[in-house]
Each structure stands twice: as structure tokens, then as C-alpha cells.
Short mmCIF file of C-alpha atoms and ligand atoms in Angstrom, two decimals:
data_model
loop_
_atom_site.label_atom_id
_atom_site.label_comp_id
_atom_site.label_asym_id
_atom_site.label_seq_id
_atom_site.Cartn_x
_atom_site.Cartn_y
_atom_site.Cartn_z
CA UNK A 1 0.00 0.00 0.00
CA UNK A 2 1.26 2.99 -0.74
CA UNK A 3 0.31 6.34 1.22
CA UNK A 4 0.52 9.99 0.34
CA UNK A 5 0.07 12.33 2.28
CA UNK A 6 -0.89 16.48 1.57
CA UNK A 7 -1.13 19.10 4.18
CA UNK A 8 -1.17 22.69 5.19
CA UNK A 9 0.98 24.33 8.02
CA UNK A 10 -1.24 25.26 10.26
CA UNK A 11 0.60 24.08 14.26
CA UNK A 12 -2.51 21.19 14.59
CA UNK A 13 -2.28 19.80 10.96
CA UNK A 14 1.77 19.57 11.59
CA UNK A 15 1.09 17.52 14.91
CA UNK A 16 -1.45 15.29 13.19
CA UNK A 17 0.93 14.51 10.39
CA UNK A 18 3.67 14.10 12.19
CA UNK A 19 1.35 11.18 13.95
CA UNK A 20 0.62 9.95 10.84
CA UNK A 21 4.08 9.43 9.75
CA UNK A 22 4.69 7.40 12.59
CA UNK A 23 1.52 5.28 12.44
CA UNK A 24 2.18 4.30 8.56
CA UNK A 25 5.58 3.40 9.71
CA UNK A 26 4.58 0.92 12.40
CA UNK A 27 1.91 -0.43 10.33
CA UNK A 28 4.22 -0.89 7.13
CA UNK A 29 2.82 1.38 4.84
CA UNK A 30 4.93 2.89 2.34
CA UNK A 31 4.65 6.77 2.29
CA UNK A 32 5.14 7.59 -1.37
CA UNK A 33 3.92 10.94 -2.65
CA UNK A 34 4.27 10.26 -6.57
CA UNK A 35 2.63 7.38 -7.00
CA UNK A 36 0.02 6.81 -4.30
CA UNK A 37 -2.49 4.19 -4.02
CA UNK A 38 -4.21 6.80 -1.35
CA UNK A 39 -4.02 10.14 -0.68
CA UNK A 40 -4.64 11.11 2.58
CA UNK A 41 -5.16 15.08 3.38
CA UNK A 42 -4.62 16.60 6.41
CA UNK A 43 -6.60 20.41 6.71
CA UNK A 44 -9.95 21.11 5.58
CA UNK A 45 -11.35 21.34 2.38
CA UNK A 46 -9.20 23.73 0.73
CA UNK A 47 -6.74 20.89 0.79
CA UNK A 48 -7.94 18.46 -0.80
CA UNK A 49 -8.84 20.97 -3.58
CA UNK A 50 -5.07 21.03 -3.75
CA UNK A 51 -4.60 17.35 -3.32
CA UNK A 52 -6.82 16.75 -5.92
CA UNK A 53 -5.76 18.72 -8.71
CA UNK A 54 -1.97 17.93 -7.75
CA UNK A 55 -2.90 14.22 -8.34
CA UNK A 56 -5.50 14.73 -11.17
CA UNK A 57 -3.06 13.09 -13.94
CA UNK A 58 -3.61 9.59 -11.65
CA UNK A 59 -6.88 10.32 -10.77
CA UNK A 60 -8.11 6.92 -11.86
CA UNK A 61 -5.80 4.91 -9.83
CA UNK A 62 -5.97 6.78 -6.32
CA UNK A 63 -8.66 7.30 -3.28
CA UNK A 64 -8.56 10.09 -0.88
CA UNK A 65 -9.23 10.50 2.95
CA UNK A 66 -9.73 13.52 4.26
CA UNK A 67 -8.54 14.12 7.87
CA UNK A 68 -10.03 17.51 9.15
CA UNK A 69 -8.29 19.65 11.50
CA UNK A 70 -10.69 22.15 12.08
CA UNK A 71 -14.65 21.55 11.96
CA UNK A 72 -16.18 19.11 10.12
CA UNK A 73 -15.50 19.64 5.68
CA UNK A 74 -17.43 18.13 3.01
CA UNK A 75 -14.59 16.24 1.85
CA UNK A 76 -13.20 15.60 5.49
CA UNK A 77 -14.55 12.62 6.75
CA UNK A 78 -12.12 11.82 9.50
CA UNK A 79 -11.35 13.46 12.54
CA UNK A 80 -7.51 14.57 13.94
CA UNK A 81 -7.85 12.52 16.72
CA UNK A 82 -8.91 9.45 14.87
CA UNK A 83 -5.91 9.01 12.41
CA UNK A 84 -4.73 5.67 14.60
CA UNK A 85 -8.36 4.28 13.77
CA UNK A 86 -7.83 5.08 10.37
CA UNK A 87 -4.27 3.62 9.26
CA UNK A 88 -5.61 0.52 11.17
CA UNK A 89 -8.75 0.15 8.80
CA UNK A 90 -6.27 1.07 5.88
CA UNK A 91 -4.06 -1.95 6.59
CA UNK A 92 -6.78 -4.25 7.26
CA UNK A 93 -9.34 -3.52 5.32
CA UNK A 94 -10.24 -4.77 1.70
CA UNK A 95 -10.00 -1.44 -0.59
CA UNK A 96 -13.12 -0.10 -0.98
CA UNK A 97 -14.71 3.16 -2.55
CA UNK A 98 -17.16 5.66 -3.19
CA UNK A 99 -16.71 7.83 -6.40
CA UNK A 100 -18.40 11.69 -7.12
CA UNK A 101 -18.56 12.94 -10.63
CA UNK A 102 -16.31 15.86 -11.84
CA UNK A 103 -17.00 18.63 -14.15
CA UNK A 104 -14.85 19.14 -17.50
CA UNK A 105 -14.42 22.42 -18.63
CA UNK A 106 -13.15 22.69 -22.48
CA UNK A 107 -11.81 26.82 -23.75
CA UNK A 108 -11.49 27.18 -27.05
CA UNK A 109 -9.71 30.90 -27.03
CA UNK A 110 -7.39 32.81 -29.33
CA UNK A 111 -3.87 30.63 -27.82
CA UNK A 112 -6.05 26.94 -28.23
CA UNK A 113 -8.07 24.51 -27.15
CA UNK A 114 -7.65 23.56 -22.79
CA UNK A 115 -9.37 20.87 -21.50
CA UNK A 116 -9.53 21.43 -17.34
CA UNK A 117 -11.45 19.18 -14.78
CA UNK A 118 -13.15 21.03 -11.70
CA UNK A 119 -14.29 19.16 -8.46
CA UNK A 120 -16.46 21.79 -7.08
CA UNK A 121 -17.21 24.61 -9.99
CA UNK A 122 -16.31 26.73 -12.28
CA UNK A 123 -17.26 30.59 -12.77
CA UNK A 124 -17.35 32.73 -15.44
CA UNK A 125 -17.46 36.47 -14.03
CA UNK A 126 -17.29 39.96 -15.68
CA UNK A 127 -14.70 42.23 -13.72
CA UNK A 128 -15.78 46.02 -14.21
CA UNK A 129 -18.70 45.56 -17.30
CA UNK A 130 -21.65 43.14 -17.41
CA UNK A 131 -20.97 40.00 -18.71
CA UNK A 132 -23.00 39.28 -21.58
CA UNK A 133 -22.91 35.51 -22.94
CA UNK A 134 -25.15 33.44 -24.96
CA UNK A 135 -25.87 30.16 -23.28
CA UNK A 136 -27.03 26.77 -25.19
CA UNK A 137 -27.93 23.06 -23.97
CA UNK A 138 -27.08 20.74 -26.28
CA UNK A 139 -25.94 22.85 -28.97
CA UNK A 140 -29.73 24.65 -28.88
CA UNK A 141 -30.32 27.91 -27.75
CA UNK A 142 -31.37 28.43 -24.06
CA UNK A 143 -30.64 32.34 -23.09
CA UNK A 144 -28.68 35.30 -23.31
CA UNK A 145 -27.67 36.40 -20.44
CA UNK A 146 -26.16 39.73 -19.12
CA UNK A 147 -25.23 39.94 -15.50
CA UNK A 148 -22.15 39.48 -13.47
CA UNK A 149 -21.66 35.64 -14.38
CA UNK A 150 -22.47 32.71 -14.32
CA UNK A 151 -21.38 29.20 -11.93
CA UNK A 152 -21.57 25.87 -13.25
CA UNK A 153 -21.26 23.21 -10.33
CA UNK A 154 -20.82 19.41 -9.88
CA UNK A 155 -22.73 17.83 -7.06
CA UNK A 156 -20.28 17.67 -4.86
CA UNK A 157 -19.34 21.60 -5.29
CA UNK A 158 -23.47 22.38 -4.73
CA UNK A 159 -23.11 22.75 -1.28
CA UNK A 160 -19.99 25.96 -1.84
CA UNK A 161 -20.01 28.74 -3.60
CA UNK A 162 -23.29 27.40 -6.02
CA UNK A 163 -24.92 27.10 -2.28
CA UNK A 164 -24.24 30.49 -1.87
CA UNK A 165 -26.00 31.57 -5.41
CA UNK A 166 -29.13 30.10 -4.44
CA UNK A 167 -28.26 26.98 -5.74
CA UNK A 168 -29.76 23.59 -4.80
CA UNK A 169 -27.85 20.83 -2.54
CA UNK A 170 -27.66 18.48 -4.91
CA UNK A 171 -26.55 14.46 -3.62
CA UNK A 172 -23.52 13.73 -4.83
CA UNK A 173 -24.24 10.67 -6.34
CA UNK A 174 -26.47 11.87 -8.88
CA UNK A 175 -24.30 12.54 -12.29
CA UNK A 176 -25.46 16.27 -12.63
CA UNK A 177 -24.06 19.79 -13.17
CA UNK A 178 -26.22 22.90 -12.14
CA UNK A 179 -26.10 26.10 -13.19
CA UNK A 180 -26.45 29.26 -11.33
CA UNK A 181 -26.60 32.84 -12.21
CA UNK A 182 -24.88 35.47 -10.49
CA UNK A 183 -26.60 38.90 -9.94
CA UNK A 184 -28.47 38.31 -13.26
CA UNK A 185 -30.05 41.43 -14.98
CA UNK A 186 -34.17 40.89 -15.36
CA UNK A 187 -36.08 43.99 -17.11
CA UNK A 188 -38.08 44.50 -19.97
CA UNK A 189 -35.25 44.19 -22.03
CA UNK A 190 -32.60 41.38 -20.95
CA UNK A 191 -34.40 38.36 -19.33
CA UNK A 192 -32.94 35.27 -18.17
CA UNK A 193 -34.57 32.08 -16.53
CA UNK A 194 -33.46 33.01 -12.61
CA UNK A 195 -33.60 29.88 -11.70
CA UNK A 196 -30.90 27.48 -11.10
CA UNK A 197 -30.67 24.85 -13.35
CA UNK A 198 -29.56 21.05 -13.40
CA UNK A 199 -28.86 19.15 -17.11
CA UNK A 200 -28.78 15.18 -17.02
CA UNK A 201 -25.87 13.16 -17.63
CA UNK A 202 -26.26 13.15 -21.47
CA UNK A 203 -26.35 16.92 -21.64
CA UNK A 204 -23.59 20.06 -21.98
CA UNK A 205 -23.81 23.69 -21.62
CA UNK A 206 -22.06 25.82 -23.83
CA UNK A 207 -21.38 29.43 -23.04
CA UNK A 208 -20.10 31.57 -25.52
CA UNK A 209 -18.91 35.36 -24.45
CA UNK A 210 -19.88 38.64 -25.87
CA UNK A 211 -17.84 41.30 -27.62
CA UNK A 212 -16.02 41.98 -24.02
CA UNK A 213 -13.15 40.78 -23.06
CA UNK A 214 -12.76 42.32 -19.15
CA UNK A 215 -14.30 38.55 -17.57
CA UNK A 216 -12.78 36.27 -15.18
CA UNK A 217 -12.73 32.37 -15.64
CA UNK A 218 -12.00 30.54 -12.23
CA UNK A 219 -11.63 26.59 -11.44
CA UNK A 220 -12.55 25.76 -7.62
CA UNK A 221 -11.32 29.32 -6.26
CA UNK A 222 -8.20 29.82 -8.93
CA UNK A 223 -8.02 31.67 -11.67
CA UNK A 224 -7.49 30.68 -15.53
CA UNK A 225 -5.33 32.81 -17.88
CA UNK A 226 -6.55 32.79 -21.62
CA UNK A 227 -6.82 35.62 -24.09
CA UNK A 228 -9.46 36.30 -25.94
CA UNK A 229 -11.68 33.32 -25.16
CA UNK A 230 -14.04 32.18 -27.54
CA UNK A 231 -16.13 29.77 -26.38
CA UNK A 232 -16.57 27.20 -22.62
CA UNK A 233 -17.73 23.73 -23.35
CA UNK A 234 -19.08 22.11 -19.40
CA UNK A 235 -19.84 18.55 -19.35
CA UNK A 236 -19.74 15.61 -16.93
CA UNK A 237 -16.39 14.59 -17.15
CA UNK A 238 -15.24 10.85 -17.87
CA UNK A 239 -13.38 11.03 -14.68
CA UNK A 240 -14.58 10.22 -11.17
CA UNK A 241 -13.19 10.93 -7.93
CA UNK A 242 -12.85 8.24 -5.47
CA UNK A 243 -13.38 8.45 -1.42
CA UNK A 244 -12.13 5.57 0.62
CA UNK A 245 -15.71 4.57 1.74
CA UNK A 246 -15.07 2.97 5.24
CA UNK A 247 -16.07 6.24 7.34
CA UNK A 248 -18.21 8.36 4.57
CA UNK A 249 -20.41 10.63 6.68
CA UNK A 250 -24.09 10.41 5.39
CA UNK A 251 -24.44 12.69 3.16
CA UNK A 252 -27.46 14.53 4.74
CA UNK A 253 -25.82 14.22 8.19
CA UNK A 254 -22.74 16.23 6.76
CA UNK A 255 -25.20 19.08 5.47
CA UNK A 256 -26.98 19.11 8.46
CA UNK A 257 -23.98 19.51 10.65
CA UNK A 258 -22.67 22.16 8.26
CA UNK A 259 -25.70 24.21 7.60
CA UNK A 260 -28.11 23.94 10.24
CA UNK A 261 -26.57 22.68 13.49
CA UNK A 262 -29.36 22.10 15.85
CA UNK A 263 -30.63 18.95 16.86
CA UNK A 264 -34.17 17.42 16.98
CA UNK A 265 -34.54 19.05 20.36
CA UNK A 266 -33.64 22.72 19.47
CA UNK A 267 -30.60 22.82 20.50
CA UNK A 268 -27.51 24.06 19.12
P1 NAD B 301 -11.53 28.67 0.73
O1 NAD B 301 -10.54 27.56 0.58
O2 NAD B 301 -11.29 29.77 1.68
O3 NAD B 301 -12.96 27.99 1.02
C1 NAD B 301 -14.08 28.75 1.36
C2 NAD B 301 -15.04 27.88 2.14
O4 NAD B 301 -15.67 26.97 1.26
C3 NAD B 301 -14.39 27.02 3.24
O5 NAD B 301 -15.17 27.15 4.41
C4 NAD B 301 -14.46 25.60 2.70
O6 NAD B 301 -14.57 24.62 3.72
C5 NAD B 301 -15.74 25.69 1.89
N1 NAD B 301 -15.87 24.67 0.86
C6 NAD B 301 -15.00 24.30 -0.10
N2 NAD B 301 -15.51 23.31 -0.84
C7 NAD B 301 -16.74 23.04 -0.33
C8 NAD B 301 -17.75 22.12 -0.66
N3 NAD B 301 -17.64 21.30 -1.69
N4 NAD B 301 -18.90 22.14 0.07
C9 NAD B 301 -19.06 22.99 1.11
N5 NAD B 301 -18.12 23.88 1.48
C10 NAD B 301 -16.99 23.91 0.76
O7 NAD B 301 -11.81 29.37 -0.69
P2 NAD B 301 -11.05 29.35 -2.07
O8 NAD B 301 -9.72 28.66 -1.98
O9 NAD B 301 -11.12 30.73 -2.63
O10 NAD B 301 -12.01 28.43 -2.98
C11 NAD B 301 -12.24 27.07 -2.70
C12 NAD B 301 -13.71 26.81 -2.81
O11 NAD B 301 -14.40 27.56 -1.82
C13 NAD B 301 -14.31 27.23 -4.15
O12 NAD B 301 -14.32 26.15 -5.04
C14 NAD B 301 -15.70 27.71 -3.79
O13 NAD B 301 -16.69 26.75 -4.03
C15 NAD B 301 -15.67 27.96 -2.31
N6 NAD B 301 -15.93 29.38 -2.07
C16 NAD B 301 -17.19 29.75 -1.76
C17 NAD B 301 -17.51 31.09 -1.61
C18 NAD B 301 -18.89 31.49 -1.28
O14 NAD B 301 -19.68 30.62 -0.90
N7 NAD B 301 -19.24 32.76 -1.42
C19 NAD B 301 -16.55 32.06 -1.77
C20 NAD B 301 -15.25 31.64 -2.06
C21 NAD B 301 -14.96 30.28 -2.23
#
């Protein structure tokens, strides 16, 4: 078995790892960041954004865990203090998994074609100026919008910053992406849906930009650089990502917890 293992700095994520270390020694497990069989992250979610695009290129041949130092994540399943639990289960237990779908996002633009894969979203936002953007489904004609962008999202990305747009919480095992409209412009003369929307697993959205070229294109929180982009392609990718399954918080639980917070009594 062979164990990678991604972090940040913070003093608590240092102590967990440096736990870690020891615990994959005495169990025999390899630690081998380049070619993992599992990645294991020690944070919150923002790191195993980074763990995941830093081992997208093997993304068919590795599982995460997420250990979270802080509260509870949506890709966290595992707390600090229960890392010995864990690299016990890992050396005993039969492999097993739980996979989410990803998004693809293909630019055409002025420099080429990019092909980029997105685990929670991707944004398309006008800086100063409205964006304005025709959008189609399946090559037809759905809208054209004007506003200050638009978010596509997979399922497992409904619940951050599509959440925040007014988007649905959508389960992440359903093969869906949504889209949601940011600050969209609604008078007698522009008029878009206003409504989030979700396309099936058979379906793409294509967005192609106006005449202006002052808009943003980001990829869970980071910014792409192309000039003079012609045209975004967003489609279920052929990609999954993979969870090691044997402590995945229920789904609804993890919402709950996240969201709401109280319990069936009231209380906090
Ligand atoms: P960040 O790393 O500071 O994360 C912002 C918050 O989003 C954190 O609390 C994180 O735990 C949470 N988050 C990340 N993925 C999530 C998910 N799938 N479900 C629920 N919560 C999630 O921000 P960043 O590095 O700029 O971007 C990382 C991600 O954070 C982005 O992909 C975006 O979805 C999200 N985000 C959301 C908002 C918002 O809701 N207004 C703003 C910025 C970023």
C-alpha cells in the first residue's frame, strides 16, 4: 500500500501529520507521494482541492481521505484525533470506494483549445462591465444572459459557492451539473430564466462570451489565464473521484452539521 500524504501548516495539521508518519511506519505502509495508491489530506477542504488537482493526472488509480483539522468539511470525513483508527482500517481492510462525478471544462480561445477538470465549480465572471454571454444546452439555444456571471457546479461543489447563489444541494451521487446565475439582470429588455438549473448526464452547456473581453474564468477558487476566449464547453467529465468509503459521513448528516446545526430538540 502505498500512502501519500498532503497538508497545510497550520501548528494542529503539523502535529497530526507528524502522527501519521509514525503510524504508517509501524503499520508498514509505504509513504510515497508520486505514486500513491491513497491520498490522505490533512486540513480542511481547501486541501484536498489542492490534493486533488496535484494528483489529477492519476486520478483513476488513487482514493482520498480527508482528515479535518478544524470543523467538520465536506470532503473531510475523518477526525484529527482518529488518524490511529484510520491507518488501522487502511491496513486491514479490503480497498473499498465511493466515487463523485467531476465537471470538465473545455476553452477554445485565441492561444487553443484547454481541457480542465473542476471538483467543485467553475465561474465565469465579468470584472468592471456586465458579462454578456449566450448560453445553449445541447448545442440549442437556451438564453442570453447579461449579469455578473455565471457558476456551473458538480454535485459535490453544490453545497460551496453554487450554495451560496441560491443553488440547490444536490446528492452527490447523482451525475449532474447545475447552473447558477450570479446577480443576473431581469427587465423588460434582458431576461434570463433566474432559476438554477440542473442538465442530465447526457447533456452540456455551452457558453459563448460577448464582444467583451474584461471577464474572469476561475476553477474551484483559482483563476485561468486565456486571451481572448471564444467559447466554454461544461460537461460531466469521464473522470470520477474516489473516497475511501469505510467512514463516509451520510451525506445529509454532513449538510446538516454544516448548515443547520441544531438537533431534533432545538438545541444548538
Ligand atoms: P476557501 O478555501 O477559503 O474555502 C471557502 C469555504 O468553502 C471554506 O469554508 C471551505 O470549507 C468551503 N468549501 C470548499 N468546498 C466546499 C464544498 N464542496 N462544500 C461545502 N463547502 C466547501 O476558498 P477558495 O480557496 O477561494 O475556494 C475554494 C472553494 O471555496 C471554491 O471552489 C468555492 O466553491 C468555495 N468558495 C465559496 C464562496 C462562497 O460561498 N461565497 C466564496 C469563495 C470560495
Amino acid at each position: 500500500m502505498r500512502v501519500a500524504i498532503v497538508y497545510n501548516h497550520r501548528p494542529e495539521t503539523l502535529a497530526v501529520v507528524q502522527e501519521l508518519e509514525k503510524l504508517l511506519v509501524a503499520h508498514r505502509i509505504v509513504r510515497n507521494d508520486d505514486h500513491p495508491e491513497v491520498v490522505v489530506t490533512v486540513g480542511g477542504d481547501g486541501t484536498l482541492l489542492k490534493a486533488f488537482h496535484r494528483y489529477l493526472p492519476q486520478i483513476d488509480h488513487v482514493r482520498f481521505i480527508g482528515v479535518h483539522t478544524g470543523h467538520l468539511g465536506f470532503y473531510t470525513d475523518w477526525r484529527n484525533y482518529d488518524v490511529d483508527r484510520m491507518v488501522d482500517a487502511l491496513s486491514r481492510r479490503q480497498p473499498s470506494s465511493v466515487s463523485y462525478p467531476l465537471l470538465q471544462l473545455k476553452i477554445t480561445a485565441k492561444d487553443g483549445v484547454h481541457v480542465y477538470t473542476a471538483l467543485n465549480e467553475t465561474t465565469l465572471k465579468g470584472i468592471a462591465k456586465t458579462l454578456e454571454a449566450r448560453v445553449y444546452i445541447k448545442n440549442e439555444f437556451f438564453e442570453s444572459f447579461r449579469g455578473d456571471g455565471l457558476c456551473v457546479s458538480t454535485p459535490t461543489g453544490s453545497t460551496a459557492y453554487s450554495k451560496s447563489l441560491g443553488g440547490a444541494v444536490i446528492h452527490p451521487r447523482l451525475k449532474a451539473l447545475q447552473m447558477t446565475e450570479i446577480a443576473s439582470i431581469n427587465n423588460r429588455v434582458f431576461r434570463t430564466l433566474s432559476s438554477p438549473i440542473v442538465i442530465a448526464p447526457d447533456e452540456w452547456i455551452t457558453i459563448i462570451p460577448g464582444e467583451m473581453t474584461d471577464f474572469v474564468v476561475t476553477l474551484d477558487g483559482h483563476q485561468l489565464w486565456h486571451r481572448q476566449i471564444e467559447k466554454l464547453e461544461y460537461r460531466i467529465s469521464s473522470h470520477v473521484i474516489r473516497f475511501d468509503k469505510f467512514e463516509h459521513t451520510h451525506f445529509w448528516s454532513r449538510v446538516e452539521d454544516a448548515f443547520i446545526g441544531w438537533d431534533d430538540t432545538g438545541q444548538k
